[in-house]
Tab-separated table of C-alpha atoms in Angstrom:
chain	number	residue	atom	x	y	z
A	8	MET	CA	-53.052	139.255	208.285
A	9	SER	CA	-50.131	137.044	209.963
A	10	ARG	CA	-46.923	136.171	208.746
A	11	LYS	CA	-45.752	134.619	211.417
A	12	PHE	CA	-43.677	131.224	209.932
A	13	MET	CA	-43.400	128.191	212.641
A	14	SER	CA	-40.291	127.807	215.378
A	15	LYS	CA	-38.560	124.408	214.838
A	16	PRO	CA	-40.396	121.143	214.338
A	17	PRO	CA	-40.500	119.405	217.367
A	18	ASP	CA	-36.849	117.238	218.040
A	19	ARG	CA	-37.021	113.843	217.394
A	20	GLU	CA	-34.169	111.067	218.687
A	21	ARG	CA	-34.235	108.202	216.949
A	22	LEU	CA	-36.924	106.005	217.378
A	23	ARG	CA	-35.952	102.561	217.901
A	24	SER	CA	-37.586	100.378	215.432
A	25	GLY	CA	-40.351	99.330	218.099
A	26	PHE	CA	-42.272	101.988	217.837
A	27	ILE	CA	-41.702	102.666	214.479
A	28	ILE	CA	-44.477	100.507	211.711
A	29	PRO	CA	-42.088	98.708	208.746
A	30	THR	CA	-45.065	99.140	206.377
A	31	TYR	CA	-44.030	101.732	204.758
A	32	GLU	CA	-40.214	101.779	204.516
A	33	GLU	CA	-40.208	104.826	202.826
A	34	ASP	CA	-41.376	106.513	206.315
A	35	MET	CA	-38.495	105.468	208.184
A	36	LEU	CA	-36.407	107.922	207.245
A	37	PRO	CA	-36.718	111.034	207.373
A	38	LEU	CA	-37.340	113.375	204.263
A	39	LYS	CA	-34.632	114.890	201.924
A	40	PRO	CA	-33.499	118.397	202.745
A	41	PRO	CA	-34.538	120.844	200.385
A	42	ARG	CA	-32.113	121.620	198.410
A	43	LYS	CA	-29.811	124.991	198.881
A	44	LYS	CA	-30.104	127.070	195.200
A	45	LYS	CA	-30.402	130.333	194.343
A	46	LEU	CA	-33.546	131.863	193.419
A	47	ARG	CA	-34.467	132.525	190.670
A	48	GLN	CA	-37.763	134.533	189.046
A	49	SER	CA	-39.136	130.938	188.329
A	50	PHE	CA	-38.818	130.013	191.662
A	51	ILE	CA	-41.918	132.455	192.627
A	52	THR	CA	-44.256	129.105	191.056
A	53	ASP	CA	-43.347	127.419	194.820
A	54	PHE	CA	-44.618	129.786	196.133
A	55	VAL	CA	-48.397	130.814	197.465
A	56	ILE	CA	-49.237	133.918	196.906
A	57	GLU	CA	-52.578	135.772	197.683
A	58	GLU	CA	-53.510	138.767	199.368
A	59	GLY	CA	-54.683	137.618	202.875
A	60	THR	CA	-53.841	133.981	203.455
A	61	GLY	CA	-51.979	134.347	205.675
A	62	ALA	CA	-48.153	133.260	205.298
A	63	ILE	CA	-46.338	132.165	202.656
A	64	LYS	CA	-43.314	130.398	202.419
A	65	ALA	CA	-41.570	128.197	200.469
A	66	VAL	CA	-42.586	124.778	198.924
A	67	GLN	CA	-39.294	123.146	198.983
A	68	LEU	CA	-38.676	124.428	202.842
A	69	ALA	CA	-42.023	122.282	204.081
A	70	GLU	CA	-40.610	120.276	206.613
A	71	ILE	CA	-43.247	117.304	207.200
A	72	LEU	CA	-41.982	114.890	210.161
A	73	PRO	CA	-42.824	111.582	208.367
A	74	TYR	CA	-43.120	109.480	211.249
A	75	GLN	CA	-45.039	106.767	211.549
A	76	TYR	CA	-45.257	104.574	215.266
A	77	GLN	CA	-47.528	101.984	216.236
A	78	PRO	CA	-50.618	101.640	218.840
A	79	VAL	CA	-49.402	99.521	222.175
A	80	THR	CA	-50.554	96.840	220.537
A	81	SER	CA	-48.662	96.076	218.051
A	82	ARG	CA	-45.562	96.885	219.909
A	83	GLU	CA	-46.693	94.109	222.466
A	84	SER	CA	-46.251	91.816	219.406
A	85	HIS	CA	-44.345	88.887	221.190
A	86	PRO	CA	-45.818	87.736	224.549
A	87	ASP	CA	-43.551	88.214	227.663
A	88	PRO	CA	-41.290	85.336	228.838
A	89	PRO	CA	-42.523	83.540	231.418
A	90	GLN	CA	-41.675	84.851	234.892
A	91	LYS	CA	-40.154	82.306	237.105
A	92	GLY	CA	-42.271	80.159	238.889
A	93	THR	CA	-45.311	80.662	236.251
A	94	LYS	CA	-45.465	77.783	233.382
A	95	ARG	CA	-47.549	80.656	230.597
A	96	ALA	CA	-46.510	84.030	229.357
A	97	ARG	CA	-48.478	86.869	229.709
A	98	LYS	CA	-50.842	87.227	227.000
A	99	HIS	CA	-50.974	89.624	224.669
A	100	MET	CA	-53.413	91.931	223.947
A	101	THR	CA	-54.854	92.702	221.053
A	102	ASP	CA	-56.124	96.234	218.985
A	103	ARG	CA	-60.023	93.715	219.504
A	104	ASP	CA	-59.276	94.069	223.867
A	105	ILE	CA	-58.725	97.249	223.856
A	106	GLU	CA	-62.301	98.143	221.935
A	107	LYS	CA	-64.093	95.709	224.457
A	108	ARG	CA	-62.846	97.142	227.148
A	109	LEU	CA	-63.923	100.709	226.426
A	110	SER	CA	-67.004	99.448	224.750
A	111	ASN	CA	-67.427	97.935	228.204
A	112	ASP	CA	-67.209	101.316	229.529
A	113	MET	CA	-69.672	102.944	227.835
A	114	LEU	CA	-72.851	100.327	229.239
A	115	LEU	CA	-74.836	100.607	232.080
A	116	SER	CA	-74.745	97.892	234.423
A	117	ALA	CA	-76.565	95.227	235.401
A	118	SER	CA	-77.490	97.183	238.693
A	119	ASN	CA	-78.278	100.021	237.574
A	120	LEU	CA	-80.568	98.979	234.963
A	121	ALA	CA	-83.500	98.654	237.009
A	122	GLU	CA	-82.564	101.926	238.511
A	123	CYS	CA	-83.110	103.380	234.753
A	124	GLU	CA	-86.352	101.885	234.368
A	125	SER	CA	-87.202	103.225	237.707
A	126	ALA	CA	-85.865	106.704	236.568
A	127	ARG	CA	-87.644	106.666	233.578
A	128	LYS	CA	-91.054	105.894	235.193
A	129	ARG	CA	-91.098	108.812	237.581
A	130	GLY	CA	-90.588	110.928	234.623
A	131	ASP	CA	-86.993	111.818	234.609
A	132	LYS	CA	-84.998	113.713	231.592
A	133	VAL	CA	-81.899	111.958	231.949
A	134	PHE	CA	-80.467	109.616	234.288
A	135	THR	CA	-76.606	109.479	234.936
A	136	GLN	CA	-74.306	106.631	236.140
A	137	THR	CA	-70.467	107.324	237.357
A	138	CYS	CA	-68.615	104.081	237.815
A	139	GLY	CA	-65.364	102.150	237.007
A	140	GLU	CA	-61.767	103.222	238.939
A	141	LYS	CA	-61.307	106.743	236.185
A	142	CYS	CA	-65.518	107.332	236.485
A	143	HIS	CA	-66.393	106.661	233.630
A	144	VAL	CA	-69.808	108.158	233.163
A	145	VAL	CA	-73.421	107.214	231.337
A	146	GLU	CA	-76.111	109.083	230.214
A	147	VAL	CA	-79.660	108.316	228.975
A	148	PHE	CA	-81.389	110.613	227.778
A	149	PHE	CA	-85.090	109.939	227.832
A	150	GLU	CA	-86.301	112.420	225.373
A	151	VAL	CA	-84.365	111.169	223.139
A	152	ASP	CA	-84.693	108.797	220.154
A	153	LEU	CA	-82.923	108.432	217.394
A	154	ASP	CA	-85.101	107.177	215.222
A	155	SER	CA	-87.960	109.963	214.967
A	156	MET	CA	-85.507	112.312	215.135
A	157	PRO	CA	-85.851	114.569	211.858
A	158	SER	CA	-82.602	114.977	210.022
A	159	LYS	CA	-80.673	118.206	210.443
A	160	GLN	CA	-82.037	120.912	207.565
A	161	LYS	CA	-80.232	124.218	208.256
A	162	PRO	CA	-79.183	124.524	211.313
A	163	LYS	CA	-78.117	127.725	212.217
A	164	PHE	CA	-74.676	128.991	214.888
A	165	HIS	CA	-76.014	128.593	218.019
A	166	THR	CA	-74.405	130.951	221.235
A	167	ASP	CA	-76.509	129.066	223.821
A	168	HIS	CA	-74.218	128.494	227.360
A	169	TYR	CA	-74.367	124.822	228.327
A	170	PRO	CA	-73.202	123.436	231.608
A	171	THR	CA	-69.514	121.926	231.328
A	172	ILE	CA	-69.285	118.381	231.742
A	173	GLU	CA	-65.981	118.227	233.377
A	174	ILE	CA	-64.846	114.320	232.499
A	175	PRO	CA	-61.692	112.934	234.284
A	176	ALA	CA	-58.787	112.007	233.018
A	177	GLY	CA	-58.855	109.331	230.512
A	178	ALA	CA	-62.712	108.272	231.859
A	179	VAL	CA	-65.042	108.007	228.791
A	180	TYR	CA	-68.770	109.658	228.984
A	181	THR	CA	-70.962	108.159	227.066
A	182	ALA	CA	-74.700	109.165	226.102
A	183	LEU	CA	-77.406	106.595	225.444
A	184	ASP	CA	-80.811	107.728	223.335
A	185	CYS	CA	-84.490	106.273	225.446
A	186	ASN	CA	-83.602	102.877	223.727
A	187	LEU	CA	-79.750	102.778	224.911
A	188	ARG	CA	-78.017	103.245	221.367
A	189	ARG	CA	-75.113	104.950	221.512
A	190	ILE	CA	-75.970	108.877	220.589
A	191	PHE	CA	-72.421	110.469	221.300
A	192	VAL	CA	-69.123	109.202	223.060
A	193	TYR	CA	-66.550	111.701	223.971
A	194	PHE	CA	-62.930	110.130	225.369
A	195	ASN	CA	-60.404	112.904	227.672
A	196	LYS	CA	-57.589	110.681	226.729
A	197	GLY	CA	-58.025	109.002	223.807
A	198	ILE	CA	-55.384	108.647	221.455
A	199	GLU	CA	-53.772	108.241	224.597
A	200	THR	CA	-55.452	105.189	225.473
A	201	VAL	CA	-54.382	103.844	221.729
A	202	TYR	CA	-50.694	104.409	221.855
A	203	GLY	CA	-49.690	104.706	225.320
A	204	ALA	CA	-48.510	108.072	227.138
A	205	GLN	CA	-45.190	108.762	225.241
A	206	ILE	CA	-45.619	107.687	222.178
A	207	SER	CA	-49.649	109.583	221.766
A	208	GLN	CA	-48.305	113.319	222.902
A	209	ARG	CA	-46.162	112.355	220.027
A	210	VAL	CA	-48.275	111.323	217.385
A	211	LEU	CA	-50.169	114.856	218.302
A	212	ASP	CA	-47.401	116.991	218.092
A	213	ASP	CA	-46.097	115.847	214.902
A	214	THR	CA	-49.843	116.025	213.620
A	215	THR	CA	-50.274	119.361	214.545
A	216	TRP	CA	-46.810	120.466	212.975
A	217	ASN	CA	-47.373	118.894	209.821
A	218	ILE	CA	-50.738	120.648	209.280
A	219	LYS	CA	-49.249	124.045	210.091
A	220	GLU	CA	-46.626	123.301	207.660
A	221	TYR	CA	-48.915	122.658	204.830
A	222	THR	CA	-51.732	125.393	205.766
A	223	HIS	CA	-47.523	127.925	204.877
A	224	ILE	CA	-47.235	126.219	200.823
A	225	ASN	CA	-51.344	125.606	200.102
A	226	PRO	CA	-53.516	127.848	202.581
A	227	PRO	CA	-57.103	126.001	203.082
A	228	GLU	CA	-60.216	127.687	200.643
A	229	PHE	CA	-62.918	128.147	202.200
A	230	PRO	CA	-65.603	125.754	201.529
A	231	LYS	CA	-67.582	125.416	198.980
A	232	ASP	CA	-70.831	123.444	198.867
A	233	PRO	CA	-72.821	122.310	195.152
A	234	ASN	CA	-76.328	122.523	198.263
A	235	PRO	CA	-77.617	126.046	197.191
A	236	ASN	CA	-79.384	126.106	200.492
A	237	ILE	CA	-76.143	125.987	202.397
A	238	ASP	CA	-73.347	129.505	202.132
A	239	TRP	CA	-70.585	127.701	203.475
A	240	GLY	CA	-68.628	130.584	202.282
A	241	ALA	CA	-70.249	133.512	203.693
A	242	PHE	CA	-70.902	131.930	206.836
A	243	ILE	CA	-66.655	131.790	207.662
A	244	LEU	CA	-66.440	135.168	206.205
A	245	SER	CA	-69.272	136.108	209.094
A	246	ASP	CA	-66.568	135.407	211.627
A	247	PRO	CA	-68.369	133.591	214.654
A	248	TRP	CA	-65.015	133.310	216.262
A	249	ASP	CA	-62.782	135.917	215.303
A	250	CYS	CA	-60.566	134.103	213.756
A	251	LEU	CA	-59.901	136.268	211.032
A	252	SER	CA	-60.078	139.425	212.454
A	253	ARG	CA	-57.329	138.262	214.292
A	254	GLY	CA	-55.268	137.438	211.417
A	255	ASP	CA	-54.930	133.665	211.342
A	256	ILE	CA	-55.589	131.989	208.217
A	257	SER	CA	-58.662	130.378	208.122
A	258	GLY	CA	-60.969	127.939	206.216
A	259	VAL	CA	-61.291	124.076	205.455
A	260	TYR	CA	-59.934	120.850	203.903
A	261	HIS	CA	-61.225	117.959	201.974
A	262	TRP	CA	-59.639	115.242	201.671
A	263	GLY	CA	-60.799	111.810	200.012
A	264	CYS	CA	-64.364	111.213	198.298
A	265	TRP	CA	-67.988	112.933	198.949
A	266	ARG	CA	-71.245	113.200	197.613
A	267	GLU	CA	-71.835	116.030	195.028
A	268	SER	CA	-75.023	114.814	193.864
A	269	GLU	CA	-77.742	113.365	194.026
A	270	GLU	CA	-75.937	110.171	192.673
A	271	ASP	CA	-72.041	110.928	191.888
A	272	PHE	CA	-69.129	110.810	194.245
A	273	CYS	CA	-66.094	112.098	193.404
A	274	LEU	CA	-62.797	113.110	195.273
A	275	THR	CA	-62.441	116.242	196.728
A	276	THR	CA	-60.636	119.043	194.872
A	277	ASP	CA	-58.095	119.621	197.801
A	278	SER	CA	-56.674	115.683	197.403
A	279	ILE	CA	-55.847	115.866	193.770
A	280	MET	CA	-56.021	119.444	191.930
A	281	VAL	CA	-53.044	120.794	193.971
A	282	PRO	CA	-49.808	122.472	192.221
A	283	ASP	CA	-47.659	119.853	190.585
A	284	CYS	CA	-45.372	120.994	193.670
A	285	VAL	CA	-46.891	120.701	196.229
A	286	LYS	CA	-48.274	117.212	195.124
A	287	PRO	CA	-44.974	115.287	196.698
A	288	VAL	CA	-45.777	117.033	200.375
A	289	LEU	CA	-49.560	116.183	200.451
A	290	ASP	CA	-48.268	112.935	199.332
A	291	ASP	CA	-45.917	113.133	202.425
A	292	PHE	CA	-48.688	114.454	204.744
A	293	THR	CA	-51.443	112.116	204.030
A	294	LYS	CA	-49.544	108.809	205.046
A	295	THR	CA	-49.054	110.561	208.197
A	296	LEU	CA	-52.397	111.115	209.222
A	297	GLY	CA	-52.351	107.200	209.839
A	298	ASN	CA	-50.985	108.187	212.579
A	299	MET	CA	-54.365	109.319	213.294
A	300	THR	CA	-56.162	106.785	211.203
A	301	ARG	CA	-54.921	103.981	213.629
A	302	ALA	CA	-56.368	105.320	216.988
A	303	HIS	CA	-59.660	106.843	215.193
A	304	ARG	CA	-60.018	103.013	213.881
A	305	ILE	CA	-59.611	101.672	217.324
A	306	LEU	CA	-61.993	104.156	219.723
A	307	LEU	CA	-64.832	103.676	216.729
A	308	GLY	CA	-64.131	99.929	216.842
A	309	ALA	CA	-65.214	100.222	220.742
A	310	VAL	CA	-67.786	102.785	220.098
A	311	ASP	CA	-69.422	100.510	216.856
A	312	LYS	CA	-68.127	97.854	216.061
A	313	ASP	CA	-70.242	97.129	213.039
A	314	TYR	CA	-70.389	100.110	211.541
A	315	ARG	CA	-66.376	100.933	211.302
A	316	ASP	CA	-65.540	97.123	210.094
A	317	LYS	CA	-68.741	97.338	207.505
A	318	GLY	CA	-66.246	100.492	205.975
A	319	GLU	CA	-63.081	99.173	206.531
A	320	ARG	CA	-64.081	96.332	204.157
A	321	MET	CA	-65.591	98.437	202.166
A	322	ILE	CA	-63.211	100.996	201.279
A	323	THR	CA	-59.853	97.744	201.290
A	324	GLY	CA	-61.705	96.375	198.317
A	325	MET	CA	-61.854	99.416	195.758
A	326	ARG	CA	-59.177	99.171	193.466
A	327	MET	CA	-55.722	101.379	194.303
A	328	GLY	CA	-56.464	103.816	191.535
A	329	LEU	CA	-59.193	105.663	193.752
A	330	LYS	CA	-57.650	105.450	197.174
A	331	PHE	CA	-54.449	106.426	196.476
A	332	PRO	CA	-54.598	109.849	196.767
A	333	TRP	CA	-56.449	110.124	200.129
A	334	VAL	CA	-56.277	106.339	202.201
A	335	THR	CA	-53.913	107.185	205.025
A	336	ASP	CA	-53.759	104.071	206.180
A	337	ASP	CA	-54.009	99.571	205.485
A	338	ASN	CA	-57.143	99.331	207.125
A	339	ASP	CA	-58.729	102.747	206.683
A	340	CYS	CA	-61.938	103.186	207.008
A	341	PHE	CA	-62.894	106.694	206.605
A	342	SER	CA	-63.565	108.116	203.245
A	343	LEU	CA	-63.220	111.424	203.840
A	344	ARG	CA	-61.291	113.777	205.878
A	345	THR	CA	-61.352	117.460	207.093
A	346	CYS	CA	-59.095	119.824	208.480
A	347	MET	CA	-60.894	122.849	209.669
A	348	VAL	CA	-58.332	125.291	210.128
A	349	ASN	CA	-59.422	128.427	212.829
A	350	ALA	CA	-62.986	127.878	211.330
A	351	GLN	CA	-66.024	125.281	212.191
A	352	VAL	CA	-68.920	124.036	209.973
A	353	ASP	CA	-69.143	121.548	211.918
A	354	GLN	CA	-73.688	122.297	211.582
A	355	TYR	CA	-73.651	121.750	208.526
A	356	TYR	CA	-72.395	117.788	207.934
A	357	GLY	CA	-76.367	117.181	208.163
A	358	ASP	CA	-75.982	117.617	203.957
A	359	ALA	CA	-72.781	114.866	203.843
A	360	PHE	CA	-74.618	112.307	205.687
A	361	SER	CA	-78.132	112.170	203.676
A	362	ASN	CA	-78.004	108.528	202.964
A	363	ASP	CA	-76.565	107.211	206.231
A	364	GLU	CA	-78.533	108.689	208.691
A	365	ASP	CA	-76.165	106.049	211.729
A	366	ALA	CA	-72.733	107.131	210.281
A	367	TRP	CA	-70.567	108.539	213.347
A	368	LEU	CA	-68.183	111.108	212.755
A	369	VAL	CA	-65.022	111.735	214.333
A	370	MET	CA	-63.522	114.996	215.971
A	371	THR	CA	-59.748	115.247	217.015
A	372	PRO	CA	-59.320	119.295	217.861
A	373	LEU	CA	-55.391	120.418	218.102
A	374	GLY	CA	-53.262	123.096	218.497
A	375	GLU	CA	-52.570	125.973	221.456
A	376	PHE	CA	-56.184	127.282	222.266
A	377	LYS	CA	-58.740	127.863	225.275
A	378	GLY	CA	-62.214	127.524	224.786
A	379	GLY	CA	-63.575	125.845	221.886
A	380	GLU	CA	-65.783	124.139	223.850
A	381	LEU	CA	-68.043	121.069	222.151
A	382	CYS	CA	-72.198	121.758	222.622
A	383	VAL	CA	-74.567	119.338	221.179
A	384	LYS	CA	-78.450	120.909	221.162
A	385	GLU	CA	-79.916	117.986	222.150
A	386	LEU	CA	-77.712	116.665	225.237
A	387	GLY	CA	-78.180	119.970	226.663
A	388	ARG	CA	-73.960	120.086	227.202
A	389	LYS	CA	-71.371	120.931	226.499
A	390	PHE	CA	-67.762	119.393	226.674
A	391	PRO	CA	-63.940	120.452	227.042
A	392	HIS	CA	-63.062	119.434	223.085
A	393	SER	CA	-59.543	120.716	224.220
A	394	HIS	CA	-56.080	119.383	222.292
A	395	GLY	CA	-56.207	115.352	221.640
A	396	THR	CA	-59.401	114.289	222.864
A	397	VAL	CA	-61.717	112.336	221.046
A	398	GLY	CA	-65.471	112.830	220.508
A	399	PHE	CA	-68.029	110.327	218.008
A	400	ILE	CA	-71.317	111.668	217.338
A	401	ARG	CA	-74.175	110.938	215.462
A	402	ALA	CA	-73.723	113.639	212.917
A	403	ALA	CA	-76.705	113.687	210.818
A	404	LYS	CA	-79.118	113.724	213.575
A	405	LEU	CA	-77.718	115.755	216.418
A	406	GLU	CA	-76.707	119.039	216.452
A	407	PHE	CA	-73.228	120.447	217.619
A	408	PHE	CA	-71.227	123.722	217.201
A	409	THR	CA	-68.375	124.950	218.452
A	410	ALA	CA	-68.000	127.459	221.468
A	411	ARG	CA	-65.299	130.087	221.088
A	412	TRP	CA	-61.434	130.409	221.545
A	413	THR	CA	-58.844	131.676	221.421
A	414	GLY	CA	-55.081	131.367	219.850
A	415	GLU	CA	-54.382	128.187	216.567
A	416	ARG	CA	-56.909	125.661	216.399
A	417	TYR	CA	-57.319	122.955	213.838
A	418	SER	CA	-59.680	120.137	213.899
A	419	LEU	CA	-59.266	116.963	212.096
A	420	GLU	CA	-62.358	114.897	210.937
A	421	CYS	CA	-63.294	112.059	209.864
A	422	LEU	CA	-66.434	109.926	208.584
A	423	GLN	CA	-67.223	107.057	206.292
A	424	SER	CA	-70.039	106.755	203.477
A	425	MET	CA	-70.707	103.094	202.739
A	426	GLN	CA	-72.131	103.967	199.293
A	427	ILE	CA	-68.510	104.638	197.248
A	428	PRO	CA	-67.255	100.730	196.468
A	429	GLU	CA	-70.480	100.349	195.199
A	430	TRP	CA	-70.410	102.947	192.686
A	431	ALA	CA	-66.747	102.137	192.706
A	432	LYS	CA	-67.134	98.429	191.301
A	433	ILE	CA	-70.259	99.479	189.191
A	434	ARG	CA	-69.216	102.190	187.046
A	435	ILE	CA	-65.414	101.640	186.837
A	436	ARG	CA	-65.036	100.692	182.282
A	437	ARG	CA	-61.757	100.687	180.639
A	438	PRO	CA	-60.303	103.702	178.954
A	439	ASN	CA	-61.778	104.447	175.346
A	440	ARG	CA	-60.071	107.715	173.963
A	441	ARG	CA	-58.297	110.997	175.604
A	442	VAL	CA	-59.165	114.472	176.164
A	443	THR	CA	-57.247	117.706	176.600
A	444	LEU	CA	-58.679	119.922	179.273
A	445	VAL	CA	-58.359	123.647	178.744
A	446	GLY	CA	-55.252	124.644	180.700
A	447	GLU	CA	-55.229	121.714	182.383
A	448	GLU	CA	-52.385	118.527	180.980
A	449	ASN	CA	-54.250	115.272	178.960
A	450	TYR	CA	-56.856	112.523	181.045
A	451	ASP	CA	-58.462	109.753	180.426
A	452	VAL	CA	-61.991	109.712	179.725
A	453	TYR	CA	-64.190	106.616	181.067
A	454	ASP	CA	-67.544	105.644	180.256
A	455	ILE	CA	-69.623	105.559	183.137
A	456	ASP	CA	-73.152	103.361	181.586
A	457	GLU	CA	-74.242	103.239	178.513
A	458	ASP	CA	-76.316	106.466	178.353
A	459	GLY	CA	-72.691	108.182	177.366
A	460	GLU	CA	-72.322	110.199	181.013
A	461	GLU	CA	-68.589	110.584	181.422
A	462	PHE	CA	-65.690	110.890	183.959
A	463	VAL	CA	-62.130	112.108	183.974
A	464	TRP	CA	-59.848	110.936	185.295
A	465	MET	CA	-56.296	111.936	186.465
A	466	ASP	CA	-52.876	109.798	187.228
A	467	ASP	CA	-56.050	106.604	187.551
A	468	SER	CA	-58.113	108.678	189.878
A	469	LEU	CA	-61.552	110.492	189.795
A	470	VAL	CA	-62.252	113.613	189.488
A	471	VAL	CA	-65.123	114.704	187.244
């Protein structure tokens, strides 16, 4: 396995306060440098030592870049003063202004609606519209109906070769079903749209660096799914992308809440069941993901504002004890984050949306790699899913997968679950007793219902 360590982190000059969010005061300062001390035998516990997991690095040497950045709209917190000869100042642009502008780029123009209906009557399969200075693309797929499409069961890995849709820089690609509902949206420069060219590059560089640092102190594992029909581990071990044969660290992280059975939600193992020495690093790392969350939230507001607002209200209403290990931002709207490290298990996402078929999955690849196009079976299209691009897809209905790539690739993916807040409000009770689990510390036990069902809590967080 490769033992290469990271090079130096991206250079960072002292940023002026306008570029740093003041919400988290501790994030405005760099992390404390590692203490210099002589290595002892007990120091080996701060290493992740396991054959075949890749590079090994001391937790104390992990360098998480803690910078928090503001979107363009937040940096323009005050309108510009009126120019000479004018009476009014320039109107301040809000997040909603960006969302409305992007949403308009995803619509068929009034002049093209008639042409679209004519194409439908002619029996065409697809109608394509290209408009705007940036050549935004809107395609209507007359043979795709979101309502009549069955949920995915157990799709297989595909090797089909679809035509690649080249999207101009800064343009938006939107796929609509036969009822003109959005089913797939692709932003060529999504992060840049929210942060601007200079800051977006820093956001992407910092996030990529932090993911690499975390993989070196706590390498990911192969995912385990309670569904017996899906063997994620076997799928990754089949190595369809040749990651394992190249000696790369491979695996999947899950941070947040997810459904593990028909009725129960719980915090993921990667969120709370980590070594004590890794927890402070994970906390700092989770906060830095808020930079991506802010961009994803604004873009999701352009794609589906009602769905975004519903998720934001639900997560905001949850008690802090449930949110602490995984919420990355004050206005977070995603309940689960997945980080694919040199691996993809996209085709198995169907089970995650068993009760929310209208859910959107947000995908942003990071790293230095070539290839890795995003293929969507129902659309018969392939998109250049390169570093920093953002894709939104109806993951419960559409079947999609990632083409072969070379290099180091990380895929940060976010999704929502609308049932978590109802569960959290109904099933919280006062602690009644304490128990000790074998090999673990003391935990508080909360009664869930009158039938005696219990959940185990740690640091005011559900762990099952």
